[in-house]
Amino acid sequence: MKLHDKTFEPFLSKEEIANRVAELGKQITQDYTNKELYIVVVLNGAFMFASDLVKHIQLTSDMSFIKVSSYQGTETTGIVRDLIGLEGDVNGKDILLIEDIVDTGGTLSHLLKMFGDRGAKSIAIASLLFKKEAYQKEHAIDYVGFEIPNKFVVGYGLDYDGLGRNIPEILKLNEN
C-alpha cells in the first residue's frame, strides 16, 4: 500500500490484533478487580486500540482524552507538545494510560510526570506496540500488545503524515 511517498507491507493482521486486545482487556480487568479506573487515551493514534480495549475491560471506569505530539513524518522530534490537555481530576486515582506505540519513551515520560504532579494514586501503561530496542527510559510498560522492531508502522490508528489511521491492520514501512 502506498501512502504519500512511501510503500507499506502487511505486518500484524486484524485478527492478531483483535485477539491480543481481548487478552489485554481480560488481564487489566483481573488486575484491577474491585478498583475504579480512570482511563486516559492518548489521541490521535490510540483511538482504535482504546475503543476496542475498553470493550474488554469489565470495570467501572471514567475516561478522558489528551492529545500530544512528538512526530514529524516518520521520525520523532524529541519534543513533546501538548495539543489537548487533560480535563479531569486525577488526584488519588488509578490511571490506565492507553498509548498506540511506545518507542523512545519521551512522550510517556512527559505524561507520567504530568499525572504524578497532579497526584495520581497509580499509573499503568497499556500500549498496543512497544519498540523495546528504541526505548530510552526505565518505566515499565505494564500491558504490551506487541513488541516490535524499531520500524515505522501505520494502521489501526497510527498514521504517516495523516494517512493510514483507518487501515484495520498494522503495516510496516517497506525499506526495499
Coordinates of C-alpha atoms in Angstrom, one line a residue:
M1 CA 0.0 0.0 0.0
K2 CA 1.3 3.4 -0.9
L3 CA 0.8 6.4 1.5
H4 CA 2.3 9.7 0.3
D5 CA 5.7 8.8 -1.0
K6 CA 6.2 5.5 1.0
T7 CA 5.2 1.9 0.5
F8 CA 4.0 -0.2 3.3
E9 CA 3.5 -4.0 3.6
P10 CA 1.5 -6.3 6.0
F11 CA 2.9 -6.8 9.5
L12 CA 0.1 -7.6 12.0
S13 CA -3.3 -8.8 10.9
K14 CA -6.6 -7.5 12.2
E15 CA -7.3 -11.0 13.7
E16 CA -3.9 -11.0 15.6
I17 CA -4.7 -7.5 16.9
A18 CA -8.3 -8.4 18.0
N19 CA -7.1 -11.5 19.9
R20 CA -4.3 -9.7 21.7
V21 CA -6.5 -6.7 22.6
A22 CA -9.1 -9.1 24.1
E23 CA -6.3 -10.8 26.2
L24 CA -5.1 -7.4 27.4
G25 CA -8.6 -6.3 28.4
K26 CA -9.1 -9.5 30.4
Q27 CA -5.7 -9.1 32.2
I28 CA -6.5 -5.4 33.1
T29 CA -9.9 -6.5 34.4
Q30 CA -8.3 -9.1 36.6
D31 CA -5.5 -6.8 37.8
Y32 CA -7.9 -4.0 38.8
T33 CA -10.8 -6.1 40.2
N34 CA -12.7 -4.0 42.9
K35 CA -11.0 -0.8 41.7
E36 CA -12.3 2.0 39.7
L37 CA -10.0 3.0 36.8
Y38 CA -9.6 6.4 35.3
I39 CA -8.7 5.7 31.7
V40 CA -6.8 8.3 29.7
V41 CA -6.5 7.8 25.9
V42 CA -3.7 9.5 24.0
L43 CA -5.0 10.8 20.7
N44 CA -4.9 10.5 17.8
G45 CA -3.1 7.2 17.4
A46 CA -4.6 5.2 20.3
F47 CA -8.3 5.8 19.4
M48 CA -8.8 2.5 17.7
F49 CA -6.9 0.5 20.2
A50 CA -8.6 2.2 23.1
S51 CA -12.1 1.7 21.6
D52 CA -11.5 -2.0 21.2
L53 CA -9.7 -2.4 24.5
V54 CA -12.2 -0.7 26.8
K55 CA -14.9 -3.1 25.5
H56 CA -13.0 -5.9 27.1
I57 CA -12.3 -4.1 30.4
Q58 CA -15.2 -5.1 32.7
L59 CA -14.8 -2.5 35.4
T60 CA -16.3 0.7 36.5
S61 CA -14.3 3.4 34.8
D62 CA -14.2 7.1 33.8
M63 CA -12.5 8.1 30.6
S64 CA -10.7 11.2 29.3
F65 CA -8.7 12.0 26.2
I66 CA -5.5 14.0 25.7
K67 CA -3.5 14.8 22.6
V68 CA 0.2 15.3 22.5
S69 CA 2.6 15.2 19.5
S70 CA 6.3 14.3 19.1
Y71 CA 6.4 13.0 15.5
Q72 CA 7.0 14.7 12.2
G73 CA 6.8 12.4 9.2
T74 CA 8.4 9.1 10.2
E75 CA 10.7 10.4 12.9
T76 CA 10.2 11.5 16.5
T77 CA 11.3 15.1 17.1
G78 CA 12.2 14.5 20.7
I79 CA 10.0 17.5 21.7
V80 CA 6.5 16.7 23.2
R81 CA 3.8 19.3 22.6
D82 CA 0.5 19.3 24.5
L83 CA -2.3 19.8 21.9
I84 CA -5.3 19.0 24.0
G85 CA -4.8 18.9 27.8
L86 CA -6.3 16.6 30.4
E87 CA -9.7 17.8 31.6
G88 CA -10.4 15.6 34.6
D89 CA -9.1 15.5 38.1
V90 CA -6.7 12.5 38.5
N91 CA -5.7 13.2 42.2
G92 CA -5.9 9.9 44.1
K93 CA -7.0 7.9 41.1
D94 CA -5.7 4.7 39.5
I95 CA -4.8 5.8 36.0
L96 CA -4.7 3.5 32.9
L97 CA -2.9 5.4 30.2
I98 CA -3.6 4.0 26.7
E99 CA -1.0 4.6 24.1
D100 CA -0.7 3.4 20.5
I101 CA 3.0 3.0 20.5
V102 CA 5.9 3.5 22.8
D103 CA 9.3 4.0 21.2
T104 CA 11.9 6.3 22.8
G105 CA 9.6 6.9 25.8
G106 CA 9.8 10.7 25.5
T107 CA 6.0 11.2 25.3
L108 CA 5.4 8.7 28.0
S109 CA 7.9 10.4 30.4
H110 CA 6.1 13.7 29.8
L111 CA 2.7 12.2 30.6
L112 CA 3.9 10.3 33.7
K113 CA 5.4 13.5 35.1
M114 CA 2.1 15.3 34.4
F115 CA 0.0 12.7 36.1
G116 CA 2.4 12.4 39.0
D117 CA 2.4 16.2 39.5
R118 CA -1.4 16.0 39.6
G119 CA -1.5 13.4 42.4
A120 CA -2.4 10.2 40.6
K121 CA -2.5 7.2 43.0
S122 CA -1.1 4.8 40.4
I123 CA -0.3 4.9 36.7
A124 CA -0.3 1.9 34.5
I125 CA 0.5 2.0 30.8
A126 CA -1.2 -0.1 28.1
S127 CA 0.4 0.2 24.7
L128 CA -0.6 -1.6 21.6
L129 CA 3.0 -1.6 20.3
F130 CA 6.4 -1.3 22.1
K131 CA 9.7 -0.7 20.4
K132 CA 12.0 -2.1 23.1
E133 CA 15.2 -1.5 21.2
A134 CA 14.3 2.2 20.8
Y135 CA 13.1 2.7 24.4
Q136 CA 15.4 5.0 26.4
K137 CA 13.5 5.2 29.7
E138 CA 13.2 3.0 32.7
H139 CA 9.4 3.0 33.5
A140 CA 7.9 -0.5 32.8
I141 CA 5.2 -0.8 30.2
D142 CA 2.5 -2.7 32.1
Y143 CA 0.4 -4.0 29.2
V144 CA 2.1 -4.6 25.8
G145 CA 0.1 -5.7 22.8
F146 CA 3.1 -6.5 20.6
E147 CA 6.8 -5.9 21.0
I148 CA 8.0 -4.8 17.5
P149 CA 11.4 -3.9 15.9
N150 CA 12.3 -0.3 15.6
K151 CA 10.5 0.1 12.2
F152 CA 7.9 2.6 11.1
V153 CA 4.4 1.3 11.1
V154 CA 0.9 2.6 10.2
G155 CA -2.7 1.4 10.5
Y156 CA -5.1 0.7 13.3
G157 CA -5.0 4.3 14.4
L158 CA -1.3 5.0 13.6
D159 CA -0.6 7.3 10.6
Y160 CA 2.0 8.6 8.3
D161 CA 1.5 12.3 7.9
G162 CA -2.2 12.0 8.4
L163 CA -2.8 8.9 6.2
G164 CA -3.4 5.3 7.2
R165 CA -5.2 5.5 10.5
N166 CA -8.3 3.8 9.1
I167 CA -6.4 0.6 7.9
P168 CA -7.7 -2.2 10.1
E169 CA -4.3 -4.0 10.4
I170 CA -0.8 -2.8 11.0
L171 CA 1.6 -2.3 8.1
K172 CA 5.3 -1.7 8.2
L173 CA 7.4 0.5 6.0
N174 CA 8.8 -1.4 3.0
E175 CA 12.5 -0.5 3.1
N176 CA 13.4 -2.0 -0.3

